[in-house]
Amino acid sequence: MGTSRSKTAADAPEMPRFARHKLQNFINGEFVAPKSGRYLDDINPATEEVIAAIPDSDAGDVDAAVAAARAAFRSWSLTPADNRSRLLLKIADLIEKNFEELARLESADNGKPISLARRLDIPRAIANFRFFATAILHQASEAHLTDSTALNYTLRQPLGVAGLIAPWNLPLYLLSWKIAPAIAAGNTCVAKPSEMTPMTANRLAELLIEAGMPQGVINIVHGLGPTAGAAIAAHRDVPVLSFTGGTATGAKVAAAAAPLFKKVSLELGGKNPTIIFADADLEEAIPTSLRAAFWNQGEICLCGSRVFAQRPVFDKVVEGFFHGAKSLRIGDPLDDGTQIGALISAAHVDKVLGYVELARKEGGKIFTGGHRVERRGYFVEPTVITGLQSDCRVLQEEIFGPVVTITPFDDEAEVIAFANSTRYGLSSSVWTRDLQRAHRVAAAIESGTVWINCWLLRDLRVPFGGAKESGVGREGGFDSLEFFTEAKNVCVKL
Ligand code: NDP
């Protein structure tokens, strides 16, 4: 999903090393201006003010970053795991030390409520570094004894320079989800945050210097996807790519990577079903499903945007969503009490409201919401839609905003067919007290994750990724460490 903001060039005066308002690329341990001298505006979605200028990097900047990462690779890959682990832990500690500042930056840059940045984004960034810092201390390698003839053992070696491309919805959370395992495994990296949310990545770069990270291990290049992002994806010296973003962009990244036989992990879009059976505990199912629909303004790939409620409880679920959506506090993301902040951009508001209009045309009833909020900034009301068929576009395409549909169903077979009817398969939630049904439905749903009687309960050890057009590959736990390493078999004749 590519929602771009209008960009203007800004001047490029001399930069202090710890730039705040005019960001620079972070290459080989230093802040450097883009070779072109061009900058882009970074806009606060809640105020529509320009809060920073960021480098409009191109292939030349990516070349420099890759060269720095290559130069640093040998020494970093030979650094004992214990030392790498200590550095990652130090980064986690520094993020924790600067918790409040990072939460504010994330909120101002993305438009999300600061309460959410405090509860979700920044804690998860800390957890990502801590998790992989310690995971590498617990890795074992396999061995295969071929009778009394040979002993095979498996080396898992880092690949070199990892290209890491992240989206704007969970900026530091997802960037660190890639950086931490990549470098923990002994790779170096070139990371690109979304040009719409560069602030916490820039602050992370400052913290890397403070942590004493060796030069060139982590490089951060800012800029647009089709230029800077595409240059990373197509770079000959980047053998491994981890990309999170929209499905259409993922296809471009895969196409760029294929002729170079890169290892690729793609975490893509979703259109996730929330299935509420009549026997569910509605006291818990409704508020949690409401959160699943509207957290982060619905801008989480795992949001449950298609609710299916069994007929006996359909009216109750609709009523719960109606009152719940109406009671959510929309406002200044920096206010502690705000629950719904701003969408990422004006273009994204248009896209989301375009789907509301489409829902009307497709025969849907806008139960609540459906409008832009009358205030400065890119705010859209939480919107609940009923009366649509499972195969219409609004239920098939990813909206990635505060819009949820609620559709009735009669039985298990019907709802499984509804759930599996889209081209996506990222996650799903099933609400029921019937344990056997829960297991049956979980096995039948085509998605990478199934939550039973919960949502977004994440254990970093579990495999994470999408089925169908929601992605390729799995990350998380040892899956991430396997992805960022190459297995080599060594066969010793006995
Ligand atoms: P995009 O696909 O537009 O962008 C993702 C990243 O890719 C950005 O850094 C973007 O840069 C960059 N990019 C854009 N074009 C190219 C290109 N041709 N080559 C290389 N990189 C490129 O996604 P959004 O940022 O709009 O994020 C929202 C999407 O991400 C949703 O579809 C959502 O479902 C998905 N997502 C998936 C997750 C998962 O785990 N499966 C988690 C979170 C989000 P720039 O923004 O600077 O243009």
Coordinates of C-alpha atoms in Angstrom, one line a residue, residues 46 56 111 158 165 175 181 198 202 229 291-292 310 323 326 328 339 360 377 390 399 416 433 472 477:
A46 CA -2.0 15.5 13.7
D56 CA 15.9 12.1 -0.3
G111 CA 0.0 10.4 14.5
P158 CA 25.8 -14.8 8.6
I165 CA 12.9 -2.1 4.7
L175 CA 12.7 -1.6 12.2
P181 CA 18.1 -10.4 14.6
P198 CA 12.0 8.7 10.1
N202 CA 17.2 8.8 13.4
G229 CA 14.2 1.3 -1.1
R291 CA -9.4 -2.9 20.0
A292 CA -8.3 -5.3 17.2
Q310 CA -22.8 -15.8 14.4
H323 CA -21.2 2.0 21.4
K326 CA -18.5 6.1 19.5
L328 CA -13.3 6.1 21.6
Q339 CA -7.4 6.7 22.0
R360 CA -22.2 2.8 0.5
G377 CA -4.9 16.9 10.9
S390 CA -18.2 -11.3 2.1
I399 CA -8.1 -0.6 3.8
I416 CA -14.5 -20.7 7.3
R433 CA -15.9 -21.5 24.4
V472 CA 6.7 -15.3 2.2
G477 CA 12.6 -16.6 17.4

